[in-house]
PDB file of C-alpha atoms in Angstrom:
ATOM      1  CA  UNK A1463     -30.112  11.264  10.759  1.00 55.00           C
ATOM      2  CA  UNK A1464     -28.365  12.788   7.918  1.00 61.00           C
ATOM      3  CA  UNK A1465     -25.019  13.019   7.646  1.00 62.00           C
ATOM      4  CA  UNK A1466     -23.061  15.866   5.719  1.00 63.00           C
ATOM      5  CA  UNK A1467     -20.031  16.397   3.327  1.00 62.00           C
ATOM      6  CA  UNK A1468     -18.397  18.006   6.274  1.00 63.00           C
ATOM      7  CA  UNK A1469     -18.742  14.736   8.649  1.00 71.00           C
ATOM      8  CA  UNK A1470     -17.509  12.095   5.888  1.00 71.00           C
ATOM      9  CA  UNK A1471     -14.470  14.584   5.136  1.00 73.00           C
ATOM     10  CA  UNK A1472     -13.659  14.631   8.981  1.00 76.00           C
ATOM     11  CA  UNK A1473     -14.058  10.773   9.240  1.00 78.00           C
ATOM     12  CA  UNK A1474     -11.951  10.025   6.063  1.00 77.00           C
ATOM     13  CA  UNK A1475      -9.088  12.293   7.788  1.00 79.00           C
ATOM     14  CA  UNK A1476      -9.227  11.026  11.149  1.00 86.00           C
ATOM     15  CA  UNK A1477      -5.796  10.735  12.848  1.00 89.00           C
ATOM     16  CA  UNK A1478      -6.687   7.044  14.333  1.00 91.00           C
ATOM     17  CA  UNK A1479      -7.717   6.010  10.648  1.00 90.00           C
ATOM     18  CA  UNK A1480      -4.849   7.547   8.935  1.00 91.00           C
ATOM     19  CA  UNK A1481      -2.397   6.027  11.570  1.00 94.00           C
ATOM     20  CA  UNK A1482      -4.430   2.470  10.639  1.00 94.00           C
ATOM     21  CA  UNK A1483      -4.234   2.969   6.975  1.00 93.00           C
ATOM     22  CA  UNK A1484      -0.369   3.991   7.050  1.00 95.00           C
ATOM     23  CA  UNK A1485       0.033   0.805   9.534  1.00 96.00           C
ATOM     24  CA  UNK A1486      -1.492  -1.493   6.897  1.00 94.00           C
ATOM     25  CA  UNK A1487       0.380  -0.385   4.259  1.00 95.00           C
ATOM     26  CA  UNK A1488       3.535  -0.507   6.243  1.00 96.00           C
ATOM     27  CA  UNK A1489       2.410  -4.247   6.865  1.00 94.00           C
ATOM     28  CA  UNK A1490       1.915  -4.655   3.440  1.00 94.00           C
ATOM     29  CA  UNK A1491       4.949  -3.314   1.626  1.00 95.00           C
ATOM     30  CA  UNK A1492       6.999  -5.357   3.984  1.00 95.00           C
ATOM     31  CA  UNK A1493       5.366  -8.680   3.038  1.00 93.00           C
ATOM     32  CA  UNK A1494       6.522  -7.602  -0.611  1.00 93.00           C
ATOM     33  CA  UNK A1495       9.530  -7.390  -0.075  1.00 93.00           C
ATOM     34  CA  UNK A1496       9.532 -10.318   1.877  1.00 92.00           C
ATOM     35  CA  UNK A1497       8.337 -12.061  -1.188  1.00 89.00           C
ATOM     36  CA  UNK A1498      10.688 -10.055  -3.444  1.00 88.00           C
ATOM     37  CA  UNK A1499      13.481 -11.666  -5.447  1.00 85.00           C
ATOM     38  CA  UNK A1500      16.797 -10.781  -4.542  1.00 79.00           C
ATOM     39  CA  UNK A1501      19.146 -10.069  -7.605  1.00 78.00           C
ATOM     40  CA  UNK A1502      20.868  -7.125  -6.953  1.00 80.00           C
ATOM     41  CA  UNK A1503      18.662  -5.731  -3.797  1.00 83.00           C
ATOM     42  CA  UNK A1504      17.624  -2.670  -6.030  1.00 88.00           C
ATOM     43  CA  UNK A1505      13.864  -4.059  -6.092  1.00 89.00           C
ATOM     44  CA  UNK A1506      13.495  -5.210  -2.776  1.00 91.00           C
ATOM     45  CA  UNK A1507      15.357  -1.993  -1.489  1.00 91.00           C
ATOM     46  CA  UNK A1508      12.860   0.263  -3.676  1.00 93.00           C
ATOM     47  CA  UNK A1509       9.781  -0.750  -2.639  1.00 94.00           C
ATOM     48  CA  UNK A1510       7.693   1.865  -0.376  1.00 95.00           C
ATOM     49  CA  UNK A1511       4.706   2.731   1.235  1.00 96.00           C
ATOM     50  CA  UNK A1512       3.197   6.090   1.370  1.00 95.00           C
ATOM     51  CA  UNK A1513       0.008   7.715   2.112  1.00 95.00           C
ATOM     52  CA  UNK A1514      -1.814   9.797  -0.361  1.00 92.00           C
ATOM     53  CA  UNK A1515      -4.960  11.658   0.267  1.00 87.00           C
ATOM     54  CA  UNK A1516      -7.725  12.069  -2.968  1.00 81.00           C
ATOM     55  CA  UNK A1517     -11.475  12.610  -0.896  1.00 78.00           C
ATOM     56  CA  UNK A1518     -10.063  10.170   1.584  1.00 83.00           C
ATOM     57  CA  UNK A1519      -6.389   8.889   2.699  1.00 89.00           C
ATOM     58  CA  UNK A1520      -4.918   5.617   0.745  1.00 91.00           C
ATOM     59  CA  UNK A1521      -2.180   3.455   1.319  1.00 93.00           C
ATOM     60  CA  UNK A1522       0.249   3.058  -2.048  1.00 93.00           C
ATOM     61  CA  UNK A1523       2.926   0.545  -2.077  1.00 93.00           C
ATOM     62  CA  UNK A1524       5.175   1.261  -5.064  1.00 93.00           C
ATOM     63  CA  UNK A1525       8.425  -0.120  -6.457  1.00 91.00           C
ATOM     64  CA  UNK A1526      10.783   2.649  -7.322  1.00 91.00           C
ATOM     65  CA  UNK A1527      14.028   0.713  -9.285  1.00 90.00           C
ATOM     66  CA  UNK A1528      13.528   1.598 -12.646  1.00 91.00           C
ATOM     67  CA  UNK A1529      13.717  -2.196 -13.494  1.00 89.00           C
ATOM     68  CA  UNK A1530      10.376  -2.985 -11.258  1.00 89.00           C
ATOM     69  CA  UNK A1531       7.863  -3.001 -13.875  1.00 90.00           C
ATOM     70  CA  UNK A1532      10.279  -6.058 -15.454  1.00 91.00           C
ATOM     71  CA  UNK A1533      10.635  -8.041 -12.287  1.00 89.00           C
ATOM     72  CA  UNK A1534       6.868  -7.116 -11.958  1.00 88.00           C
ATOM     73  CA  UNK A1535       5.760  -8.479 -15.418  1.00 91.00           C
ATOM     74  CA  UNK A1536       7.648 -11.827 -14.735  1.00 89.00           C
ATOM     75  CA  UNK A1537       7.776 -12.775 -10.320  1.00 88.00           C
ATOM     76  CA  UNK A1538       3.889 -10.933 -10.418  1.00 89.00           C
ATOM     77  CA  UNK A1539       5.087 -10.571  -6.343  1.00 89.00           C
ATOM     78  CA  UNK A1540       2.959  -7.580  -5.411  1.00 90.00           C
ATOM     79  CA  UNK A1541      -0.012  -9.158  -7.133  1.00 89.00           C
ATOM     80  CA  UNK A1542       0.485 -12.536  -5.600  1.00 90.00           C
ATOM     81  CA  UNK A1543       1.168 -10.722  -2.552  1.00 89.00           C
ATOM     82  CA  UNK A1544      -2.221  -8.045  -2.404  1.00 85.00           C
ATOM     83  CA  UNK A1545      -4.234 -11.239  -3.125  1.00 88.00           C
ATOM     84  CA  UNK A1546      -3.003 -13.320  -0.672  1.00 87.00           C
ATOM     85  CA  UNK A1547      -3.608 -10.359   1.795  1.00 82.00           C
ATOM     86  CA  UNK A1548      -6.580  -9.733   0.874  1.00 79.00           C
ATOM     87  CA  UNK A1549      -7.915 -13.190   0.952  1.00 77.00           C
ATOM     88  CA  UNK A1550      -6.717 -13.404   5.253  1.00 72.00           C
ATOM     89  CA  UNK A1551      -8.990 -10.182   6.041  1.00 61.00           C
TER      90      UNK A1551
END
């Protein structure tokens, strides 16, 4: 059975798989900022998670305080944090 452009572009816009996806990434940014040094509270209070759709929907978890890349560069916390994640699935 073949299956067309039409059926994978349904499937990767699904309701129950974008609810899943946004879920996840919900899941995810919070175990960030779980993780997150706490200075100020402008890093752990910028991080977010949004959905973004390119041929199929994807979770993004992004640090908005304009100091992020910084605290990035030296706690590596959303690396640390995607691997460990990734490593329980």
């Amino acid at each position: 059975m073949a299956i067309s452009n039409w059926d994978l572009d349904a499937l990767t816009r699904d309701p129950g798989l974008v609810a899943f996806t946004q879920r996840t990434t919900e899941q995810l940014a919070a175990a960030v900022r779980a993780n997150a040094p706490e200075d100020s509270g402008d890093y752990k209070d910028g991080i977010q998670a949004s959905l973004k759709y390119q041929e199929r929907v994807v979770g993004v978890v992004e640090a908005t305080d304009p100091k992020s890349l910084i605290i990035e560069a030296k706690s590596g916390v959303m690396a640390r944090t995607v691997k460990r994640s990734a490593r329980r699935r």
